[in-house]
Structure formats: C-alpha cells, structure tokens
Amino acid sequence: MKSIKQLYKIGPGPSSSHTLGPANACRLFLQQYPDATSYVAVLYGSLSLTGRGHRTDYIIKKTFSPKHCDVIFRTESLPKHPNGMELKALDVAQKEIASWRIYSVGGGSIEIDGIPNSDNADIYPERNLEEVKALCQKENMTFENYCDFYENEDEHLNLVFDTMIEVVDRGLKTEGVLPGKLKLARVAKKLFDRSLTVLSASEKERLQIMAYAYAASEENAAGGITVTSPTLGASGVIPALIYHYYKTLNVSKEKLIQSLKIACIFGNIIKENATISGAQGGCQAEIGSSCAMGSALVAYLHGYDDKKIEYAAEMGIEHHLGLTCDPVGGYVMIPCIERNAVAAIRCLDNVLLASNVGAIKENKISFDMVVNTMNYTGQKIAVELRETSLGGLALEIPISE
C-alpha cells in the first residue's frame, strides 16, 4: 500500500481523477519535454464524457500555459482504465516528438504506460486488514500505531489538517452561485445559520456537520484548494468531521491528526484491493470509501477498540454498495454535494450502531469481505452509471445552454 501522502493530496477541485490527476500528468510531461513548441491532449472514456463539467480541458490548458495545447475528446475508452488520456509533444513543424499514455486511477494518482512512477512505491507491505491486524498483534500495537510503524508524515498531515479547516471556513463564508451551467446556489452558510435557530441540541449538531460538508464540497465544486479524502468528489465528509471535532468539541489537533492516520488505513486498503475511482467503481468507490474512512475516524475519536473501528468502517462501505456515479452535466454538484453531507452523518450513525450492536454480537462481515464485494459490485455497475453522465440523474435534469 502507498504512502499517506498518496491518499491525502492537496490540490484544486472539482475532481481528483479528472482535474488533479490530469494536471499532475501534464506537469510531469511538461518537465520531460519543455522544449516542445506545442502539445496535444487526447481524452478518452470518462475523462472525455465528463471532462468539460469537471474542467479537465481547463486545467490541462492552464498547466501547459503559456504554451498552446489542443484538447481532443474521444468517447471510446482505453484498455486499462476508463480514465485514459494521451499527451503528445510537437515541434515547430507540428511533428510529434514524444507521447505518453496515462491513466488517472483515482484520488489524483496516475499511471504512465512504460514509465515507473516513484510516487507509486509501496510503503506498507500489508495488503488487507487481516494482514494489518496480524502485524498489530505480533508487535503488540493497535491501529493507532500502524502508520507510524512505517512512516512519519506528521508534517504533511499538519498541512492536510490546516487545509481541511481552511476549506470549511471559506465555504461557510462564501455565498453566491457555483460556476457552470447548473447555476447551483451555495447553501453552506445559510444552512449553518439555520442550525443556530433550532432548539434540539442533536438537530443542531447534525445540521452543522452537514453545513461543514456542504462548505467543503461547494469549495471543491468551485475549483478551490482542498484535500482528497480519498477523492475530491468525496472531499466534504472527513473535513466536516475534523472541523466539528476540532471547533465544536475541542479535540486536540494532535488527536485529530492521529485519527487521519486511522482513516488512512481503511482508505488505503480500499485503494489497494478495489478502487476509489467513480469512473471504475461508481460512487460507492468515492463516497462509500470516504464514509468508511470517516466512520473509522469517529470510532477512534470516541475511544473504541480496533474491533469496533473495523465494524464502523465496514458499515461505511456495506451500506453504499452499488451506489452509482451519475453527475448531472458532468459537474461535481448534483448529487455529489448533498451526498457528502448525508455520508458525514452516516459516519456518526455507523459508530453508534457498531458500538452497540458490537457489544451484543460478533459481526460476521469483515472489512476485507466488504471491500472484495465492493470491487465485484463496481465491475457490475453499468458504464452509464460510472461517471459518464450517460444515465441516471444525469438524464433527468436538462442543462440549459
């Protein structure tokens, strides 16, 4: 499994696979071939079908600027992954001097045909949770110590934490309309203001967590800087929880950074054994993964043991199995923003259920089992419902020109 830094990446929205990944690929290509006169980017599959709504063409041209880059859209998919692209470098006579075939595999990570990527080096030798638990038992440690056993990325996680707090703060202060043809109004600030008028403490807490998730997700949809957790399409869940426990419940920054490491274990296992790409596995791979990570994070903050942490994380995936990815107009807005708010609350519910049901009986479904099931289910989801905007809600809501 890869480093913490490969799961929590900081960058511009609205999509880690359609914006951050292509930007990283273009940056590497530009570094390799800086003397080219111009460039061509050919987008395939999901990168093509939802690229305009996800601002893929915009980020590619911006990355190559001031040099010119033509962006070509092709609906067919390349063989290895639905998020495929080709980059070409041209000389002054418009003759091709170099080309790469690249796959944006989710969470901003990329794979380049025939070129090893040092960022993809394995840091953790364990491949699933059973192996993680076996190591913890052998070394007499808990999930809390696992990441630190192999790497120290506290400096990066401090930056991740600060970015999460900042993105929610920005989102709570910003009003207006999100960019794009949907003309979708921001609601985070007004939702938070409404939370201050309710009498029930429980309702107030839940509304505020939802407002925080809206805030981060709306910033992402507007192209703001945020954190893959594990993707940008699902980047409202964990920042909402971090913000709530830090600002409202006064949990220390140190404790919350440790909770991000707990969440990383589960996100990394999903990334290793299934996918976090909506184009490959539907939204179960994005919001389901984030809900699993957030549930583990909350369970840890509430002081539960590893068994209950696993149970809560397992619920996060199990009850998102089969969730489709059908963004209206290709924008990371409908149903994505609201879905982040719902998942943030489900993290709390998963922990409540896991802590109580887990005290009554043993859970028969392990986290590894449900990840394997998620991988199988993702392969069975129709291509129209895997981040192509060819089916589902994407067909129900007309987009005005």
Tab-separated table of N, CA, C and O in Angstrom, residues 236-337:
chain	number	residue	atom	x	y	z
A	236	GLY	N	-15.880	16.272	1.145
A	236	GLY	CA	-16.618	17.018	2.154
A	236	GLY	C	-16.786	16.266	3.456
A	236	GLY	O	-17.005	16.868	4.512
A	237	VAL	N	-16.675	14.946	3.406
A	237	VAL	CA	-17.003	14.113	4.572
A	237	VAL	C	-15.994	14.292	5.705
A	237	VAL	O	-16.342	14.705	6.823
A	238	ILE	N	-14.742	13.964	5.454
A	238	ILE	CA	-13.747	13.989	6.525
A	238	ILE	C	-13.445	15.418	6.992
A	238	ILE	O	-13.349	15.652	8.208
A	239	PRO	N	-13.318	16.412	6.099
A	239	PRO	CA	-13.166	17.776	6.609
A	239	PRO	C	-14.313	18.219	7.512
A	239	PRO	O	-14.083	18.933	8.494
A	240	ALA	N	-15.540	17.806	7.198
A	240	ALA	CA	-16.680	18.163	8.052
A	240	ALA	C	-16.517	17.573	9.451
A	240	ALA	O	-16.769	18.249	10.465
A	241	LEU	N	-16.080	16.320	9.515
A	241	LEU	CA	-15.897	15.673	10.816
A	241	LEU	C	-14.731	16.290	11.577
A	241	LEU	O	-14.831	16.550	12.790
A	242	ILE	N	-13.620	16.525	10.883
A	242	ILE	CA	-12.455	17.148	11.518
A	242	ILE	C	-12.834	18.519	12.074
A	242	ILE	O	-12.493	18.870	13.214
A	243	TYR	N	-13.543	19.302	11.286
A	243	TYR	CA	-13.953	20.645	11.698
A	243	TYR	C	-14.855	20.587	12.928
A	243	TYR	O	-14.676	21.352	13.890
A	244	HIS	N	-15.803	19.663	12.920
A	244	HIS	CA	-16.739	19.528	14.043
A	244	HIS	C	-16.013	19.148	15.332
A	244	HIS	O	-16.228	19.776	16.378
A	245	TYR	N	-15.148	18.145	15.252
A	245	TYR	CA	-14.482	17.687	16.471
A	245	TYR	C	-13.449	18.699	16.970
A	245	TYR	O	-13.186	18.783	18.172
A	246	TYR	N	-12.914	19.492	16.067
A	246	TYR	CA	-11.915	20.497	16.456
A	246	TYR	C	-12.578	21.776	16.968
A	246	TYR	O	-12.254	22.270	18.056
A	247	LYS	N	-13.527	22.294	16.204
A	247	LYS	CA	-14.116	23.595	16.521
A	247	LYS	C	-15.220	23.519	17.570
A	247	LYS	O	-15.367	24.421	18.400
A	248	THR	N	-16.014	22.459	17.530
A	248	THR	CA	-17.158	22.346	18.442
A	248	THR	C	-16.828	21.526	19.681
A	248	THR	O	-17.191	21.906	20.805
A	249	LEU	N	-16.136	20.412	19.506
A	249	LEU	CA	-15.871	19.506	20.621
A	249	LEU	C	-14.465	19.683	21.210
A	249	LEU	O	-14.113	18.996	22.176
A	250	ASN	N	-13.682	20.577	20.635
A	250	ASN	CA	-12.366	20.946	21.176
A	250	ASN	C	-11.395	19.769	21.307
A	250	ASN	O	-10.579	19.723	22.239
A	251	VAL	N	-11.480	18.825	20.393
A	251	VAL	CA	-10.490	17.749	20.337
A	251	VAL	C	-9.181	18.337	19.821
A	251	VAL	O	-9.177	19.193	18.932
A	252	SER	N	-8.070	17.901	20.363
A	252	SER	CA	-6.778	18.484	20.012
A	252	SER	C	-6.392	18.177	18.570
A	252	SER	O	-6.788	17.149	18.004
A	253	LYS	N	-5.587	19.055	18.013
A	253	LYS	CA	-5.082	18.855	16.653
A	253	LYS	C	-4.276	17.562	16.569
A	253	LYS	O	-4.366	16.827	15.584
A	254	GLU	N	-3.479	17.274	17.587
A	254	GLU	CA	-2.656	16.071	17.609
A	254	GLU	C	-3.516	14.814	17.541
A	254	GLU	O	-3.204	13.872	16.800
A	255	LYS	N	-4.610	14.804	18.299
A	255	LYS	CA	-5.507	13.650	18.300
A	255	LYS	C	-6.190	13.493	16.942
A	255	LYS	O	-6.351	12.371	16.426
A	256	LEU	N	-6.567	14.607	16.349
A	256	LEU	CA	-7.252	14.560	15.056
A	256	LEU	C	-6.311	14.124	13.936
A	256	LEU	O	-6.716	13.410	13.015
A	257	ILE	N	-5.053	14.523	14.015
A	257	ILE	CA	-4.074	14.050	13.030
A	257	ILE	C	-3.893	12.544	13.164
A	257	ILE	O	-3.781	11.822	12.169
A	258	GLN	N	-3.916	12.051	14.400
A	258	GLN	CA	-3.836	10.607	14.597
A	258	GLN	C	-5.058	9.905	14.006
A	258	GLN	O	-4.954	8.812	13.438
A	259	SER	N	-6.214	10.562	14.105
A	259	SER	CA	-7.439	9.969	13.545
A	259	SER	C	-7.366	9.902	12.018
A	259	SER	O	-7.937	8.994	11.400
A	260	LEU	N	-6.675	10.858	11.396
A	260	LEU	CA	-6.487	10.815	9.943
A	260	LEU	C	-5.647	9.602	9.536
A	260	LEU	O	-5.834	9.037	8.460
A	261	LYS	N	-4.722	9.199	10.409
A	261	LYS	CA	-3.923	8.004	10.141
A	261	LYS	C	-4.795	6.749	10.221
A	261	LYS	O	-4.645	5.831	9.407
A	262	ILE	N	-5.697	6.716	11.186
A	262	ILE	CA	-6.629	5.586	11.294
A	262	ILE	C	-7.457	5.487	10.012
A	262	ILE	O	-7.609	4.415	9.417
A	263	ALA	N	-7.996	6.627	9.573
A	263	ALA	CA	-8.808	6.642	8.349
A	263	ALA	C	-7.994	6.194	7.152
A	263	ALA	O	-8.506	5.506	6.258
A	264	CYS	N	-6.714	6.546	7.141
A	264	CYS	CA	-5.840	6.191	6.015
A	264	CYS	C	-5.712	4.683	5.849
A	264	CYS	O	-5.646	4.186	4.720
A	265	ILE	N	-5.672	3.961	6.946
A	265	ILE	CA	-5.559	2.500	6.862
A	265	ILE	C	-6.676	1.941	5.991
A	265	ILE	O	-6.451	1.143	5.067
A	266	PHE	N	-7.885	2.384	6.257
A	266	PHE	CA	-9.055	1.840	5.562
A	266	PHE	C	-9.145	2.355	4.127
A	266	PHE	O	-9.500	1.614	3.201
A	267	GLY	N	-8.804	3.621	3.914
A	267	GLY	CA	-8.791	4.142	2.555
A	267	GLY	C	-7.751	3.458	1.683
A	267	GLY	O	-8.004	3.150	0.522
A	268	ASN	N	-6.582	3.197	2.270
A	268	ASN	CA	-5.518	2.540	1.521
A	268	ASN	C	-5.875	1.106	1.140
A	268	ASN	O	-5.549	0.641	0.044
A	269	ILE	N	-6.557	0.421	2.045
A	269	ILE	CA	-6.951	-0.969	1.762
A	269	ILE	C	-7.973	-1.006	0.627
A	269	ILE	O	-7.914	-1.873	-0.260
A	270	ILE	N	-8.897	-0.066	0.619
A	270	ILE	CA	-9.866	0.013	-0.478
A	270	ILE	C	-9.143	0.302	-1.785
A	270	ILE	O	-9.402	-0.330	-2.819
A	271	LYS	N	-8.222	1.257	-1.751
A	271	LYS	CA	-7.473	1.634	-2.952
A	271	LYS	C	-6.645	0.475	-3.486
A	271	LYS	O	-6.505	0.280	-4.686
A	272	GLU	N	-6.125	-0.347	-2.564
A	272	GLU	CA	-5.276	-1.478	-2.936
A	272	GLU	C	-6.081	-2.638	-3.506
A	272	GLU	O	-5.662	-3.288	-4.477
A	273	ASN	N	-7.251	-2.909	-2.945
A	273	ASN	CA	-7.987	-4.124	-3.277
A	273	ASN	C	-9.256	-3.895	-4.107
A	273	ASN	O	-9.859	-4.861	-4.567
A	274	ALA	N	-9.640	-2.659	-4.277
A	274	ALA	CA	-10.817	-2.338	-5.092
A	274	ALA	C	-10.481	-1.085	-5.898
A	274	ALA	O	-9.577	-1.103	-6.715
A	275	THR	N	-11.174	0.008	-5.654
A	275	THR	CA	-10.908	1.249	-6.369
A	275	THR	C	-11.527	2.416	-5.617
A	275	THR	O	-12.517	2.244	-4.901
A	276	ILE	N	-10.939	3.606	-5.780
A	276	ILE	CA	-11.563	4.828	-5.277
A	276	ILE	C	-11.980	5.719	-6.450
A	276	ILE	O	-12.283	6.897	-6.264
A	277	SER	N	-12.017	5.147	-7.639
A	277	SER	CA	-12.377	5.882	-8.848
A	277	SER	C	-13.853	5.692	-9.179
A	277	SER	O	-14.310	4.565	-9.390
A	278	GLY	N	-14.597	6.793	-9.253
A	278	GLY	CA	-16.006	6.721	-9.617
A	278	GLY	C	-16.210	6.212	-11.031
A	278	GLY	O	-17.219	5.574	-11.329
A	279	ALA	N	-15.245	6.474	-11.907
A	279	ALA	CA	-15.344	6.001	-13.287
A	279	ALA	C	-15.150	4.499	-13.377
A	279	ALA	O	-15.601	3.870	-14.330
A	280	GLN	N	-14.503	3.923	-12.383
A	280	GLN	CA	-14.253	2.484	-12.395
A	280	GLN	C	-15.245	1.716	-11.531
A	280	GLN	O	-15.641	0.608	-11.880
A	281	GLY	N	-15.658	2.290	-10.393
A	281	GLY	CA	-16.496	1.550	-9.461
A	281	GLY	C	-17.771	2.227	-9.025
A	281	GLY	O	-18.442	1.760	-8.103
A	282	GLY	N	-18.146	3.349	-9.662
A	282	GLY	CA	-19.329	4.064	-9.212
A	282	GLY	C	-19.028	4.881	-7.960
A	282	GLY	O	-17.917	4.875	-7.438
A	283	CYS	N	-20.048	5.543	-7.448
A	283	CYS	CA	-19.832	6.424	-6.294
A	283	CYS	C	-19.611	5.652	-4.999
A	283	CYS	O	-19.152	6.204	-4.017
A	284	GLN	N	-19.930	4.364	-4.973
A	284	GLN	CA	-19.567	3.552	-3.815
A	284	GLN	C	-18.063	3.634	-3.579
A	284	GLN	O	-17.588	3.556	-2.441
A	285	ALA	N	-17.292	3.804	-4.660
A	285	ALA	CA	-15.839	3.876	-4.563
A	285	ALA	C	-15.370	5.212	-4.013
A	285	ALA	O	-14.272	5.305	-3.460
A	286	GLU	N	-16.189	6.232	-4.149
A	286	GLU	CA	-15.799	7.557	-3.677
A	286	GLU	C	-16.462	7.877	-2.335
A	286	GLU	O	-15.811	7.891	-1.302
A	287	ILE	N	-17.774	8.086	-2.334
A	287	ILE	CA	-18.436	8.455	-1.086
A	287	ILE	C	-18.485	7.274	-0.119
A	287	ILE	O	-18.395	7.444	1.094
A	288	GLY	N	-18.589	6.049	-0.645
A	288	GLY	CA	-18.554	4.878	0.229
A	288	GLY	C	-17.215	4.740	0.915
A	288	GLY	O	-17.133	4.457	2.121
A	289	SER	N	-16.135	4.952	0.168
A	289	SER	CA	-14.798	4.889	0.748
A	289	SER	C	-14.604	5.976	1.794
A	289	SER	O	-14.053	5.742	2.873
A	290	SER	N	-15.070	7.176	1.475
A	290	SER	CA	-14.939	8.285	2.419
A	290	SER	C	-15.745	8.035	3.681
A	290	SER	O	-15.309	8.361	4.791
A	291	CYS	N	-16.928	7.440	3.524
A	291	CYS	CA	-17.762	7.126	4.685
A	291	CYS	C	-17.097	6.067	5.560
A	291	CYS	O	-17.151	6.137	6.791
A	292	ALA	N	-16.453	5.089	4.941
A	292	ALA	CA	-15.720	4.077	5.703
A	292	ALA	C	-14.579	4.721	6.483
A	292	ALA	O	-14.369	4.440	7.671
A	293	MET	N	-13.829	5.579	5.807
A	293	MET	CA	-12.714	6.264	6.457
A	293	MET	C	-13.212	7.158	7.598
A	293	MET	O	-12.647	7.165	8.697
A	294	GLY	N	-14.287	7.913	7.331
A	294	GLY	CA	-14.837	8.798	8.354
A	294	GLY	C	-15.397	8.043	9.539
A	294	GLY	O	-15.279	8.481	10.691
A	295	SER	N	-15.997	6.892	9.282
A	295	SER	CA	-16.546	6.081	10.371
A	295	SER	C	-15.436	5.557	11.265
A	295	SER	O	-15.558	5.558	12.498
A	296	ALA	N	-14.337	5.113	10.660
A	296	ALA	CA	-13.185	4.653	11.445
A	296	ALA	C	-12.610	5.798	12.266
A	296	ALA	O	-12.250	5.634	13.444
A	297	LEU	N	-12.525	6.971	11.650
A	297	LEU	CA	-12.000	8.162	12.324
A	297	LEU	C	-12.830	8.510	13.560
A	297	LEU	O	-12.294	8.747	14.650
A	298	VAL	N	-14.154	8.532	13.396
A	298	VAL	CA	-15.043	8.882	14.513
A	298	VAL	C	-14.982	7.822	15.609
A	298	VAL	O	-14.940	8.144	16.802
A	299	ALA	N	-14.966	6.557	15.225
A	299	ALA	CA	-14.899	5.480	16.221
A	299	ALA	C	-13.627	5.602	17.056
A	299	ALA	O	-13.644	5.405	18.284
A	300	TYR	N	-12.519	5.921	16.403
A	300	TYR	CA	-11.257	6.124	17.127
A	300	TYR	C	-11.367	7.301	18.089
A	300	TYR	O	-10.937	7.216	19.255
A	301	LEU	N	-11.947	8.418	17.629
A	301	LEU	CA	-12.069	9.604	18.481
A	301	LEU	C	-12.955	9.348	19.692
A	301	LEU	O	-12.785	9.985	20.733
A	302	HIS	N	-13.873	8.401	19.570
A	302	HIS	CA	-14.751	8.057	20.688
A	302	HIS	C	-14.132	6.990	21.586
A	302	HIS	O	-14.783	6.532	22.533
A	303	GLY	N	-12.913	6.588	21.290
A	303	GLY	CA	-12.186	5.683	22.167
A	303	GLY	C	-12.504	4.217	22.004
A	303	GLY	O	-12.176	3.413	22.900
A	304	TYR	N	-13.116	3.828	20.883
A	304	TYR	CA	-13.461	2.420	20.699
A	304	TYR	C	-12.247	1.610	20.261
A	304	TYR	O	-11.287	2.144	19.688
A	305	ASP	N	-12.299	0.316	20.517
A	305	ASP	CA	-11.171	-0.552	20.188
A	305	ASP	C	-11.155	-0.871	18.693
A	305	ASP	O	-12.063	-0.505	17.942
A	306	ASP	N	-10.097	-1.573	18.273
A	306	ASP	CA	-9.915	-1.844	16.850
A	306	ASP	C	-11.069	-2.633	16.247
A	306	ASP	O	-11.432	-2.444	15.073
A	307	LYS	N	-11.652	-3.521	17.038
A	307	LYS	CA	-12.751	-4.347	16.522
A	307	LYS	C	-13.954	-3.487	16.161
A	307	LYS	O	-14.574	-3.664	15.097
A	308	LYS	N	-14.272	-2.521	17.012
A	308	LYS	CA	-15.418	-1.648	16.734
A	308	LYS	C	-15.073	-0.616	15.654
A	308	LYS	O	-15.947	-0.196	14.895
A	309	ILE	N	-13.813	-0.214	15.580
A	309	ILE	CA	-13.391	0.678	14.496
A	309	ILE	C	-13.597	-0.023	13.156
A	309	ILE	O	-14.133	0.560	12.202
A	310	GLU	N	-13.182	-1.277	13.074
A	310	GLU	CA	-13.381	-2.037	11.836
A	310	GLU	C	-14.860	-2.186	11.513
A	310	GLU	O	-15.271	-2.041	10.353
A	311	TYR	N	-15.679	-2.478	12.523
A	311	TYR	CA	-17.110	-2.669	12.311
A	311	TYR	C	-17.736	-1.400	11.726
A	311	TYR	O	-18.507	-1.438	10.751
A	312	ALA	N	-17.381	-0.243	12.299
A	312	ALA	CA	-17.934	1.018	11.807
A	312	ALA	C	-17.500	1.281	10.366
A	312	ALA	O	-18.306	1.685	9.518
A	313	ALA	N	-16.223	1.029	10.074
A	313	ALA	CA	-15.706	1.243	8.713
A	313	ALA	C	-16.371	0.298	7.720
A	313	ALA	O	-16.694	0.688	6.585
A	314	GLU	N	-16.571	-0.923	8.139
A	314	GLU	CA	-17.218	-1.914	7.268
A	314	GLU	C	-18.627	-1.467	6.898
A	314	GLU	O	-19.053	-1.607	5.749
A	315	MET	N	-19.361	-0.898	7.863
A	315	MET	CA	-20.704	-0.385	7.560
A	315	MET	C	-20.647	0.735	6.522
A	315	MET	O	-21.545	0.863	5.676
A	316	GLY	N	-19.601	1.549	6.606
A	316	GLY	CA	-19.479	2.668	5.682
A	316	GLY	C	-19.478	2.222	4.238
A	316	GLY	O	-20.028	2.907	3.358
A	317	ILE	N	-18.846	1.080	3.961
A	317	ILE	CA	-18.855	0.527	2.602
A	317	ILE	C	-20.111	-0.298	2.348
A	317	ILE	O	-20.788	-0.147	1.325
A	318	GLU	N	-20.440	-1.176	3.280
A	318	GLU	CA	-21.530	-2.142	3.060
A	318	GLU	C	-22.828	-1.461	2.645
A	318	GLU	O	-23.535	-1.933	1.758
A	319	HIS	N	-23.118	-0.324	3.259
A	319	HIS	CA	-24.406	0.313	3.004
A	319	HIS	C	-24.326	1.402	1.932
A	319	HIS	O	-25.257	2.196	1.770
A	320	HIS	N	-23.208	1.379	1.198
A	320	HIS	CA	-23.115	2.164	-0.033
A	320	HIS	C	-22.886	1.265	-1.253
A	320	HIS	O	-22.676	1.774	-2.363
A	321	LEU	N	-22.925	-0.047	-1.047
A	321	LEU	CA	-22.681	-0.964	-2.158
A	321	LEU	C	-23.652	-0.699	-3.312
A	321	LEU	O	-24.859	-0.566	-3.109
A	322	GLY	N	-23.115	-0.597	-4.512
A	322	GLY	CA	-23.945	-0.393	-5.699
A	322	GLY	C	-24.277	1.055	-5.991
A	322	GLY	O	-24.973	1.340	-6.975
A	323	LEU	N	-23.786	1.982	-5.173
A	323	LEU	CA	-24.117	3.392	-5.379
A	323	LEU	C	-23.513	3.880	-6.701
A	323	LEU	O	-22.319	3.748	-6.946
A	324	THR	N	-24.359	4.460	-7.529
A	324	THR	CA	-23.947	4.872	-8.863
A	324	THR	C	-23.289	6.251	-8.852
A	324	THR	O	-23.455	7.030	-7.921
A	325	CYS	N	-22.568	6.540	-9.927
A	325	CYS	CA	-21.958	7.852	-10.124
A	325	CYS	C	-22.544	8.442	-11.394
A	325	CYS	O	-22.178	8.038	-12.500
A	326	ASP	N	-23.482	9.363	-11.249
A	326	ASP	CA	-24.206	9.912	-12.401
A	326	ASP	C	-24.327	11.428	-12.277
A	326	ASP	O	-25.422	11.979	-12.187
A	327	PRO	N	-23.180	12.131	-12.269
A	327	PRO	CA	-23.200	13.579	-12.042
A	327	PRO	C	-23.915	14.337	-13.157
A	327	PRO	O	-23.610	14.156	-14.338
A	328	VAL	N	-24.841	15.170	-12.770
A	328	VAL	CA	-25.621	15.941	-13.730
A	328	VAL	C	-24.707	16.926	-14.450
A	328	VAL	O	-24.007	17.724	-13.823
A	329	GLY	N	-24.698	16.837	-15.768
A	329	GLY	CA	-23.888	17.733	-16.579
A	329	GLY	C	-22.391	17.507	-16.454
A	329	GLY	O	-21.606	18.292	-16.980
A	330	GLY	N	-21.993	16.439	-15.759
A	330	GLY	CA	-20.578	16.204	-15.540
A	330	GLY	C	-19.990	17.065	-14.447
A	330	GLY	O	-18.778	17.037	-14.208
A	331	TYR	N	-20.833	17.822	-13.742
A	331	TYR	CA	-20.354	18.678	-12.652
A	331	TYR	C	-20.325	17.902	-11.338
A	331	TYR	O	-21.191	17.052	-11.088
A	332	VAL	N	-19.374	18.234	-10.472
A	332	VAL	CA	-19.306	17.583	-9.155
A	332	VAL	C	-20.219	18.367	-8.207
A	332	VAL	O	-19.777	19.001	-7.252
A	333	MET	N	-21.517	18.310	-8.502
A	333	MET	CA	-22.504	19.110	-7.757
A	333	MET	C	-23.737	18.289	-7.392
A	333	MET	O	-24.049	18.101	-6.217
A	334	ILE	N	-24.474	17.813	-8.391
A	334	ILE	CA	-25.674	17.004	-8.160
A	334	ILE	C	-25.404	15.601	-8.685
A	334	ILE	O	-25.094	15.439	-9.866
A	335	PRO	N	-25.480	14.584	-7.825
A	335	PRO	CA	-25.868	14.573	-6.408
A	335	PRO	C	-24.696	14.676	-5.436
A	335	PRO	O	-24.848	14.441	-4.237
A	336	CYS	N	-23.526	15.033	-5.920
A	336	CYS	CA	-22.281	14.880	-5.156
A	336	CYS	C	-22.253	15.682	-3.854
A	336	CYS	O	-21.840	15.164	-2.802
A	337	ILE	N	-22.637	16.960	-3.901
A	337	ILE	CA	-22.509	17.816	-2.712
A	337	ILE	C	-23.404	17.318	-1.592
A	337	ILE	O	-22.963	17.134	-0.449
